[in-house]
Coordinates of C-alpha atoms in Angstrom, one line a residue:
M1 CA -10.7 -3.5 -49.5
K2 CA -10.9 0.1 -50.7
T3 CA -13.4 0.9 -47.8
I4 CA -11.1 -0.6 -45.3
L5 CA -7.7 1.2 -46.5
T6 CA -9.7 4.6 -46.3
Y7 CA -10.7 3.7 -42.9
Y8 CA -7.1 2.9 -41.8
E9 CA -5.7 6.2 -43.5
K10 CA -8.3 8.5 -41.4
H11 CA -8.3 6.4 -38.2
P12 CA -5.2 4.5 -38.3
L13 CA -4.8 4.1 -34.5
R14 CA -8.4 3.3 -34.2
T15 CA -7.9 0.2 -36.7
I16 CA -4.7 -1.2 -35.1
L17 CA -6.6 -0.9 -31.6
Y18 CA -9.3 -3.2 -33.6
V19 CA -6.9 -5.5 -35.2
G20 CA -5.1 -5.7 -31.2
L21 CA -8.3 -6.4 -29.2
F22 CA -9.1 -9.1 -32.1
F23 CA -5.7 -11.0 -31.3
R24 CA -6.5 -10.1 -27.4
L25 CA -9.8 -11.9 -27.6
I26 CA -8.8 -14.5 -29.3
A27 CA -6.3 -15.6 -26.7
A28 CA -8.9 -14.5 -24.0
F29 CA -11.2 -17.4 -24.8
F30 CA -8.9 -19.6 -26.0
S31 CA -5.7 -19.7 -24.6
R32 CA -6.3 -21.2 -21.2
G33 CA -3.8 -22.5 -19.0
Y34 CA -0.8 -20.6 -17.9
G35 CA 2.3 -20.0 -19.1
W36 CA 5.2 -20.0 -16.5
S37 CA 5.1 -21.0 -12.6
D38 CA 5.1 -17.6 -11.4
D39 CA 1.8 -16.4 -13.5
Q40 CA -0.4 -19.3 -12.1
F41 CA 1.5 -20.3 -8.4
L42 CA 2.4 -16.6 -7.2
V43 CA -0.9 -15.0 -8.5
V44 CA -3.8 -16.9 -8.8
E45 CA -3.1 -20.2 -6.4
V46 CA -2.1 -17.6 -4.0
A47 CA -5.3 -15.5 -4.1
G48 CA -7.7 -18.5 -4.5
S49 CA -6.2 -20.1 -1.4
W50 CA -7.0 -17.1 0.8
V51 CA -10.8 -16.9 -1.0
N52 CA -10.8 -20.8 0.5
H53 CA -9.6 -19.5 3.8
A54 CA -6.1 -21.4 3.1
D55 CA -2.6 -19.7 2.9
Y56 CA -0.7 -21.5 -0.5
F57 CA 2.9 -20.8 0.0
H58 CA 2.7 -19.4 3.6
W59 CA 2.3 -15.9 2.5
L60 CA 0.6 -14.8 5.5
P61 CA 1.9 -14.6 9.1
S62 CA 1.1 -17.9 10.9
A63 CA -0.2 -18.7 14.6
D64 CA 3.1 -20.2 15.8
G65 CA 5.0 -17.2 14.5
S66 CA 7.2 -19.2 12.4
A67 CA 6.3 -17.4 8.9
V68 CA 8.0 -14.8 7.3
P69 CA 7.7 -12.5 4.7
Q70 CA 8.4 -14.1 0.7
G71 CA 9.4 -11.2 -0.5
F72 CA 6.3 -10.9 -3.0
S73 CA 4.0 -7.6 -3.1
F74 CA 0.8 -8.4 -2.1
F75 CA -1.1 -5.5 -4.5
Y76 CA -1.4 -8.0 -7.6
P77 CA -2.5 -11.3 -6.1
G78 CA -4.6 -9.2 -4.0
L79 CA -6.7 -7.6 -6.3
H80 CA -7.0 -11.3 -7.8
Y81 CA -8.1 -12.3 -4.1
L82 CA -10.8 -9.3 -4.3
L83 CA -11.8 -10.3 -7.8
F84 CA -12.4 -14.4 -6.8
E85 CA -14.1 -12.7 -3.8
L86 CA -16.5 -10.8 -6.2
F87 CA -16.9 -14.0 -7.9
K88 CA -17.6 -16.0 -5.2
W89 CA -20.5 -13.2 -4.0
M90 CA -21.8 -13.4 -7.5
G91 CA -21.8 -17.2 -7.6
I92 CA -19.2 -17.9 -10.1
S93 CA -17.4 -20.8 -9.3
N94 CA -16.3 -22.6 -12.3
P95 CA -12.6 -21.7 -12.0
Q96 CA -12.3 -22.1 -16.1
T97 CA -15.1 -19.1 -16.3
E98 CA -13.4 -17.3 -13.5
M99 CA -10.2 -17.3 -15.5
T100 CA -11.6 -16.3 -18.7
I101 CA -13.0 -12.9 -17.0
V102 CA -9.9 -12.8 -15.7
R103 CA -8.0 -12.7 -19.1
L104 CA -10.7 -10.8 -20.3
L105 CA -9.8 -8.0 -18.2
H106 CA -5.9 -8.2 -18.9
A107 CA -6.7 -8.1 -22.4
F108 CA -8.3 -4.6 -22.1
W109 CA -5.8 -3.6 -19.8
S110 CA -2.9 -4.2 -22.1
M111 CA -4.7 -2.3 -24.7
L112 CA -3.5 0.6 -23.1
T113 CA 0.1 0.1 -23.9
I114 CA -0.9 0.0 -27.8
V115 CA -2.6 3.6 -27.3
F116 CA 0.5 5.1 -25.2
G117 CA 3.0 3.3 -27.2
Y118 CA 1.4 4.8 -30.5
K119 CA 1.6 8.5 -29.2
I120 CA 4.9 8.1 -27.7
A121 CA 6.2 6.9 -31.3
L122 CA 4.0 10.1 -32.6
R123 CA 5.7 12.4 -30.6
F124 CA 9.2 11.4 -31.5
S125 CA 8.3 10.7 -35.6
N126 CA 5.7 10.7 -37.6
V127 CA 2.5 9.0 -38.7
K128 CA 3.7 6.8 -41.0
T129 CA 6.3 5.2 -38.3
A130 CA 4.0 5.4 -35.4
N131 CA 1.7 3.2 -37.5
L132 CA 4.6 0.7 -37.9
A133 CA 5.1 0.8 -34.2
G134 CA 1.4 0.4 -33.4
W135 CA 1.1 -2.7 -35.4
L136 CA 4.3 -4.2 -33.8
L137 CA 2.6 -3.1 -30.1
A138 CA -0.8 -4.8 -31.3
T139 CA 0.1 -7.9 -33.2
F140 CA 3.8 -8.8 -32.5
W141 CA 3.6 -12.9 -32.0
I142 CA 3.9 -12.9 -28.5
F143 CA 1.9 -10.1 -27.0
P144 CA -1.6 -11.4 -27.2
F145 CA -0.9 -14.5 -25.3
L146 CA 1.4 -12.7 -22.8
S147 CA -1.3 -9.9 -22.7
V148 CA -3.8 -12.5 -21.2
R149 CA -1.0 -14.1 -18.6
N150 CA -1.3 -13.2 -15.1
L151 CA 2.5 -12.1 -15.6
V152 CA 3.8 -9.0 -13.8
E153 CA 6.4 -8.6 -15.7
F154 CA 3.5 -7.9 -18.6
V155 CA 0.9 -6.4 -16.5
S156 CA 3.4 -3.5 -15.4
I157 CA 3.9 -1.8 -18.8
P158 CA 0.7 0.0 -19.2
F159 CA 1.3 1.9 -15.6
L160 CA 4.9 2.3 -17.6
M161 CA 3.8 3.6 -20.6
W162 CA 1.3 6.1 -19.5
G163 CA 3.5 7.5 -16.8
L164 CA 6.0 8.2 -19.7
W165 CA 3.3 9.7 -22.2
L166 CA 2.3 11.8 -18.7
I167 CA 6.3 13.1 -19.0
L168 CA 6.6 13.6 -22.4
K169 CA 3.2 15.3 -22.7
N170 CA 4.6 17.5 -19.9
E171 CA 7.7 18.5 -21.3
K172 CA 6.9 22.0 -22.3
S173 CA 4.2 23.0 -19.7
G174 CA 6.0 20.9 -16.8
K175 CA 2.8 20.9 -14.6
A176 CA 2.7 19.4 -11.3
T177 CA 0.2 17.3 -11.4
L178 CA 1.1 15.9 -14.7
A179 CA 4.3 14.9 -13.2
F180 CA 3.0 14.1 -10.3
W181 CA 0.2 11.4 -11.5
A182 CA 3.3 10.2 -14.2
G183 CA 4.9 9.2 -10.6
F184 CA 1.8 8.0 -9.3
L185 CA 1.6 5.6 -12.1
F186 CA 5.4 4.4 -11.6
G187 CA 4.8 3.6 -8.5
L188 CA 1.9 1.7 -9.3
A189 CA 4.3 -0.3 -11.7
F190 CA 6.9 -0.9 -8.9
D191 CA 4.0 -2.1 -7.1
T192 CA 3.1 -4.6 -9.4
R193 CA 6.7 -5.6 -10.6
Y194 CA 9.8 -4.4 -8.0
Q195 CA 12.5 -4.3 -11.1
T196 CA 10.3 -1.4 -12.9
A197 CA 12.0 0.8 -10.9
L198 CA 14.9 0.4 -13.0
V199 CA 12.7 2.1 -15.8
S200 CA 11.4 5.0 -13.5
G201 CA 14.5 5.3 -11.9
T202 CA 16.4 6.0 -15.0
I203 CA 13.6 7.9 -16.8
G204 CA 14.3 10.4 -13.4
L205 CA 17.9 10.4 -14.1
V206 CA 17.9 11.3 -17.7
M207 CA 15.4 14.3 -16.2
L208 CA 17.7 15.4 -14.0
Y209 CA 20.4 15.7 -16.6
E210 CA 17.7 17.8 -18.5
K211 CA 17.3 19.9 -15.6
R212 CA 13.9 19.2 -14.8
W213 CA 14.4 19.3 -11.4
K214 CA 10.9 20.2 -10.6
E215 CA 9.0 17.7 -12.6
V216 CA 11.3 15.2 -10.8
L217 CA 10.1 16.2 -7.6
W218 CA 6.6 15.9 -8.0
I219 CA 7.3 13.1 -10.0
T220 CA 9.1 11.4 -7.1
L221 CA 6.4 12.5 -4.5
G222 CA 3.6 10.9 -6.7
G223 CA 5.6 7.5 -6.6
L224 CA 6.3 7.4 -3.0
L225 CA 2.5 8.1 -2.5
A226 CA 1.6 5.1 -4.0
V227 CA 4.3 2.7 -2.8
L228 CA 3.4 3.9 0.9
M229 CA -0.2 3.3 0.4
I230 CA 0.1 0.2 -1.1
Q231 CA 3.2 -1.4 -0.6
G232 CA 3.9 0.2 2.9
A233 CA 0.6 0.2 4.3
V234 CA 0.0 -3.3 3.4
D235 CA 2.9 -4.7 4.4
Y236 CA 2.3 -3.0 7.7
A237 CA -0.7 -4.4 8.1
V238 CA -0.2 -7.5 7.3
W239 CA 3.3 -8.2 9.0
G240 CA 3.6 -4.8 11.6
K241 CA 6.4 -3.2 9.6
P242 CA 6.3 -1.4 6.2
F243 CA 8.0 -2.8 3.2
A244 CA 8.4 -6.2 4.6
Q245 CA 8.0 -7.6 1.7
V246 CA 10.4 -5.8 0.0
Y247 CA 13.1 -6.4 2.4
G248 CA 12.4 -10.1 2.0
Y249 CA 12.6 -9.8 -1.8
V250 CA 16.1 -8.2 -1.5
A251 CA 17.4 -10.7 1.3
Y252 CA 16.2 -13.6 -0.7
N253 CA 17.5 -12.8 -4.2
A254 CA 20.6 -11.8 -2.9
T255 CA 21.6 -15.4 -1.4
H256 CA 19.4 -17.5 -4.0
A257 CA 19.8 -16.0 -7.6
G258 CA 22.0 -18.3 -8.5
E259 CA 20.0 -21.5 -7.7
Y260 CA 17.3 -20.8 -10.6
T261 CA 18.2 -20.7 -14.6
V262 CA 21.5 -19.2 -14.8
G263 CA 22.9 -18.1 -18.5
P264 CA 25.6 -16.2 -20.1
W265 CA 25.8 -12.0 -20.1
Y266 CA 24.5 -11.9 -23.5
L267 CA 21.7 -14.5 -23.3
F268 CA 19.2 -11.9 -23.4
I269 CA 20.3 -9.9 -26.2
I270 CA 20.5 -13.2 -28.5
F271 CA 16.9 -14.1 -26.8
L272 CA 15.8 -10.2 -28.3
L273 CA 17.4 -10.5 -31.4
G274 CA 15.9 -14.2 -31.9
I275 CA 12.2 -13.6 -30.7
I276 CA 11.9 -10.4 -32.7
I277 CA 12.1 -12.5 -35.7
P278 CA 16.0 -11.6 -37.8
P279 CA 16.2 -9.6 -39.8
I280 CA 13.7 -7.1 -38.4
S281 CA 15.5 -7.5 -34.8
L282 CA 19.0 -6.2 -36.1
F283 CA 17.0 -3.1 -37.7
I284 CA 15.3 -2.5 -34.3
F285 CA 18.3 -2.4 -32.3
A286 CA 20.0 -0.4 -35.3
G287 CA 17.4 2.1 -34.6
F288 CA 17.9 1.7 -31.0
F289 CA 21.4 2.9 -31.0
K290 CA 20.6 5.7 -33.7
E291 CA 18.2 7.8 -31.4
W292 CA 19.9 7.1 -28.2
K293 CA 20.7 10.9 -28.0
R294 CA 17.4 12.4 -29.1
M295 CA 15.1 9.9 -27.0
A296 CA 17.3 9.4 -24.2
I297 CA 14.5 9.1 -22.1
I298 CA 13.8 5.8 -23.6
F299 CA 16.9 4.7 -24.7
F300 CA 18.5 4.8 -21.1
P301 CA 16.1 3.2 -19.3
V302 CA 15.8 0.3 -21.9
L303 CA 19.8 0.1 -21.9
V304 CA 20.0 -0.1 -18.1
F305 CA 17.1 -2.4 -17.6
I306 CA 18.9 -4.9 -19.9
L307 CA 22.2 -4.6 -18.8
F308 CA 21.1 -5.1 -15.0
H309 CA 19.6 -8.4 -16.3
S310 CA 22.3 -9.4 -18.2
Y311 CA 24.7 -9.2 -15.2
Y312 CA 22.0 -10.6 -12.5
P313 CA 22.6 -14.3 -12.3
N314 CA 18.8 -15.6 -12.9
K315 CA 17.7 -15.4 -16.0
Q316 CA 14.6 -16.4 -17.4
E317 CA 13.4 -15.3 -20.8
R318 CA 9.9 -13.7 -19.2
F319 CA 12.0 -11.2 -17.3
I320 CA 13.0 -8.9 -20.3
V321 CA 9.9 -8.9 -21.8
T322 CA 8.7 -5.6 -19.9
I323 CA 11.1 -3.0 -22.1
I324 CA 10.3 -4.7 -25.7
P325 CA 7.6 -2.4 -26.1
L326 CA 10.1 0.7 -25.5
L327 CA 12.4 -1.0 -27.8
F328 CA 10.1 -1.1 -30.5
I329 CA 9.3 2.5 -30.3
I330 CA 12.6 3.8 -30.3
G331 CA 14.0 1.2 -32.5
V332 CA 11.1 1.7 -35.0
V333 CA 11.6 5.4 -34.8
G334 CA 15.4 5.0 -34.9
W335 CA 15.4 2.7 -38.0
Q336 CA 13.2 4.7 -40.2
I337 CA 15.4 7.1 -40.1
I338 CA 18.5 5.2 -41.0
A339 CA 16.3 3.3 -43.9
E340 CA 15.4 7.0 -45.6
G341 CA 19.0 7.5 -46.5
L342 CA 19.3 4.6 -47.9
Q343 CA 19.3 4.1 -51.8
D344 CA 18.6 0.4 -52.1
R345 CA 15.3 -0.6 -49.9
K346 CA 14.1 -3.4 -52.0
W347 CA 15.8 -5.2 -49.6
I348 CA 14.1 -3.8 -46.7
K349 CA 10.7 -4.3 -48.1
I350 CA 11.6 -7.6 -48.3
S351 CA 12.5 -8.1 -44.9
W352 CA 9.3 -6.7 -43.6
I353 CA 7.6 -8.8 -45.8
F354 CA 9.0 -12.1 -44.5
F355 CA 8.8 -10.8 -41.0
W356 CA 5.0 -10.2 -40.9
I357 CA 4.5 -13.1 -42.9
V358 CA 6.1 -15.3 -40.2
N359 CA 4.7 -13.4 -37.6
T360 CA 1.3 -13.7 -38.9
I361 CA 1.4 -17.4 -38.7
L362 CA 3.1 -17.2 -35.1
V363 CA 0.4 -15.1 -33.8
S364 CA -2.4 -16.7 -35.5
A365 CA -1.0 -19.9 -33.8
V366 CA 0.5 -19.0 -30.3
S367 CA -2.7 -16.9 -29.6
F368 CA -4.8 -20.0 -29.5
T369 CA -2.6 -22.1 -27.5
Y370 CA -3.9 -23.9 -24.3
S371 CA -0.7 -24.0 -22.5
K372 CA 0.1 -26.6 -19.3
K373 CA -3.0 -28.3 -20.5
A374 CA -2.2 -31.6 -18.8
R375 CA -2.0 -30.2 -15.5
V376 CA -4.9 -28.0 -16.1
E377 CA -7.5 -30.5 -17.3
S378 CA -5.8 -33.1 -14.8
M379 CA -7.5 -30.9 -11.7
V380 CA -10.6 -30.1 -13.3
Y381 CA -11.1 -33.9 -13.9
L382 CA -10.2 -34.3 -10.0
S383 CA -12.7 -31.5 -9.4
Q384 CA -15.7 -33.7 -10.0
Y385 CA -14.9 -35.6 -6.9
A386 CA -13.5 -32.7 -4.9
N387 CA -15.8 -33.1 -1.9
R388 CA -15.3 -36.6 -1.7
F389 CA -11.4 -36.8 -1.4
N390 CA -9.0 -34.9 0.7
S391 CA -5.3 -35.8 -0.6
F392 CA -3.6 -37.3 -3.9
V393 CA -0.2 -38.8 -5.1
I394 CA 1.8 -37.6 -7.8
D395 CA 4.3 -39.8 -9.3
D396 CA 7.3 -37.7 -11.2
V397 CA 10.0 -40.4 -9.5
S398 CA 12.4 -40.2 -12.2
K399 CA 12.5 -36.0 -11.7
N400 CA 13.8 -34.1 -9.4
V401 CA 12.0 -30.7 -10.0
L402 CA 8.1 -31.3 -9.6
G403 CA 5.4 -29.8 -12.4
F404 CA 3.1 -28.2 -9.3
P405 CA -0.6 -28.9 -9.6
P406 CA -2.5 -25.9 -10.3
Q407 CA -5.4 -26.7 -7.6
F408 CA -7.1 -23.5 -8.3
Y409 CA -8.4 -25.6 -10.9
L410 CA -9.4 -28.2 -8.5
G411 CA -11.9 -26.0 -6.5
K412 CA -9.7 -26.5 -3.3
H413 CA -6.0 -26.8 -1.8
A414 CA -5.9 -30.7 -1.0
D415 CA -2.8 -32.4 0.8
Y416 CA -0.8 -34.2 -1.8
Y417 CA 2.4 -36.1 -1.8
A418 CA 4.9 -35.8 -4.8
I419 CA 7.2 -39.2 -5.4
M420 CA 10.4 -37.5 -6.5
Q421 CA 14.1 -39.1 -7.0
N422 CA 15.4 -36.1 -4.8
N423 CA 13.2 -36.9 -1.9
G424 CA 13.7 -40.7 -1.5
G425 CA 11.6 -42.1 -4.5
Y426 CA 9.4 -45.2 -3.4
R427 CA 11.5 -45.5 -0.5
S428 CA 10.5 -42.8 1.2
F429 CA 7.0 -43.0 0.2
Y430 CA 6.6 -46.3 1.6
N431 CA 7.7 -45.4 5.1
E432 CA 5.6 -42.2 5.1
V433 CA 2.9 -44.7 4.4
K434 CA 4.2 -46.8 6.9
N435 CA 4.4 -44.7 9.7
H436 CA 0.7 -43.3 8.8
K437 CA 2.0 -39.9 7.9
L438 CA 0.0 -39.9 4.6
K439 CA -3.8 -39.8 4.1
E440 CA -5.1 -41.9 2.1
P441 CA -5.2 -40.4 -1.2
G442 CA -8.2 -40.3 -3.4
F443 CA -6.2 -40.3 -6.8
V444 CA -2.7 -40.9 -7.8
L445 CA -1.7 -38.8 -11.1
F446 CA 1.7 -40.3 -13.1
Y447 CA 3.4 -37.9 -14.6
H448 CA 4.8 -39.3 -18.4
E449 CA 4.2 -42.6 -19.6
D450 CA 7.9 -43.9 -19.0
N451 CA 8.0 -46.9 -17.4
I452 CA 4.1 -46.4 -16.3
D453 CA 3.4 -50.1 -15.6
S454 CA 6.2 -50.5 -13.2
R455 CA 5.3 -47.4 -11.4
V456 CA 1.7 -48.3 -10.9
D457 CA 2.7 -51.7 -9.3
S458 CA 5.0 -49.9 -7.2
V459 CA 2.1 -47.6 -6.0
K460 CA -0.2 -50.7 -5.7
K461 CA 2.0 -51.9 -3.1
V462 CA 0.4 -49.9 -0.6
Y463 CA -2.7 -48.9 -2.1
P464 CA -3.8 -52.0 -3.9
G465 CA -7.5 -50.2 -5.1
L466 CA -6.0 -48.2 -7.7
V467 CA -7.8 -48.4 -11.5
F468 CA -7.2 -46.6 -14.3
E469 CA -9.7 -43.5 -14.9
K470 CA -8.3 -41.2 -17.5
K471 CA -5.2 -39.9 -19.5
I472 CA -4.7 -36.2 -20.0
E473 CA -2.5 -35.3 -22.7
P474 CA -0.5 -31.9 -23.2
G475 CA -1.7 -29.4 -25.7
N476 CA 0.0 -29.0 -28.7
I477 CA 2.5 -26.0 -27.9
D478 CA 3.4 -28.2 -25.0
K479 CA 4.2 -31.0 -27.3
I480 CA 6.2 -28.5 -29.7
L481 CA 7.9 -27.0 -26.7
Y482 CA 9.0 -30.4 -25.6
W483 CA 10.3 -31.3 -28.6
L484 CA 12.2 -28.6 -29.0
N485 CA 13.8 -28.7 -25.6
P486 CA 13.1 -31.7 -23.1
I487 CA 13.2 -29.5 -20.1
N488 CA 10.1 -27.9 -21.1
D489 CA 8.4 -31.1 -19.3
N490 CA 4.4 -30.6 -19.7
Q491 CA 3.5 -34.5 -20.5
N492 CA 1.1 -36.7 -20.9
I493 CA -0.6 -37.4 -17.1
Y494 CA -2.3 -40.7 -16.0
I495 CA -4.8 -40.6 -13.6
Y496 CA -5.6 -43.6 -11.3
R497 CA -8.5 -43.8 -8.7
N498 CA -8.0 -45.0 -5.5
K499 CA -11.4 -47.6 -4.5
A500 CA -10.7 -47.5 -1.2
V501 CA -11.6 -43.6 -0.8
I502 CA -13.7 -43.4 -4.3
K503 CA -15.7 -46.0 -4.6
D504 CA -17.1 -47.5 -7.9
E505 CA -20.4 -46.0 -8.6

């Protein structure tokens, strides 16, 4: 222990990086599945379908000309497409193996957030404070899990942190090259997630207020180059006009924002106060406001980002994670200044001990989380019969929102029909079969166990050859989330094989 402490005193950042990498590697190998729908179906499924010469979600122009830009950047999914093509060329065909490699790459990419976050904190404070900020960036309980997800909200963070560090590093010299590359990195962040423009744009406004005109010009040129090269050029090549996806995104969200999760304006504030673990979350926010003037280049981008998403109707928790690292940096720097002015610090020490105990328990559990396990494993199971069927049916008749099947793990994108409450239930299903609009399915997947016997009997009326094959249970975290809130519907999946298509062996 003495040797470890001595090493840490000599090499604090290196030690923090080792620990941060340790938890990220655990998540890369053990935290399989996906966290939200977007990280799977707007990245992995899209890229995987392109490799299989399909077009999941119809992102590309269609032969009949009916397809329109869907409003999603090709940059990040495109990188996955190239990676999956490389896997195919190398003979790597197991989806779980492919995704383990993808998670490893994301784990290493996320380490840049720790590196530049530490340097930014040190720029405004001292080694002790930078160490605390570094430990939060390395081990905050949700970060290893998020680091290995295909989530644009988190993948874009290293671009922002790297660009901000170059700007701070360039504060005295004002070199055009550093400013240009900072802008280029901000442009890549925008190519990954459009909303990062709120952060980079506000940074530019703060610099204009500080009369750093020349640097802002070069930052703008660097950002424009990155956006034109990737967003503009790719959209032009695909759709025949630059920024077609950006226009599609703005148009869609202008009319559909209220159709998703809508909450009160203070939802994200409550979320941040809760997820950062009170009372430390209160310390962080106190420090955030304490240093608003000296750290304006961080304060205002974070504030604008929070205000925008607090005003915007569509409120999903993952939207706000982009600014948590910056919030940690300014919050810790400010709080340490506040704490140094207090006489009684015993309660502060107790609060931090409580935080690290709870955080250690959570990060140890969440880093092993297999999220959406039932949906993933059901496709993995069907994959062993992939060459023997072309369609399947999902029965979730009591629900209106379908938990999409992640067919990347099936190894192909098969046709499927979902029996849902909002599409007419069994009556519509029977009509589809009667009118020969459905292919004979190889499997029927029954989501959750409610009225399972009667539901199986209902489907057997048209497919009498159904036989029970396997029950896939959700992961422990899925069970806990469902217990906390039934809206997190990741329940048992019962797989029935259709003997008319896949005969007994």
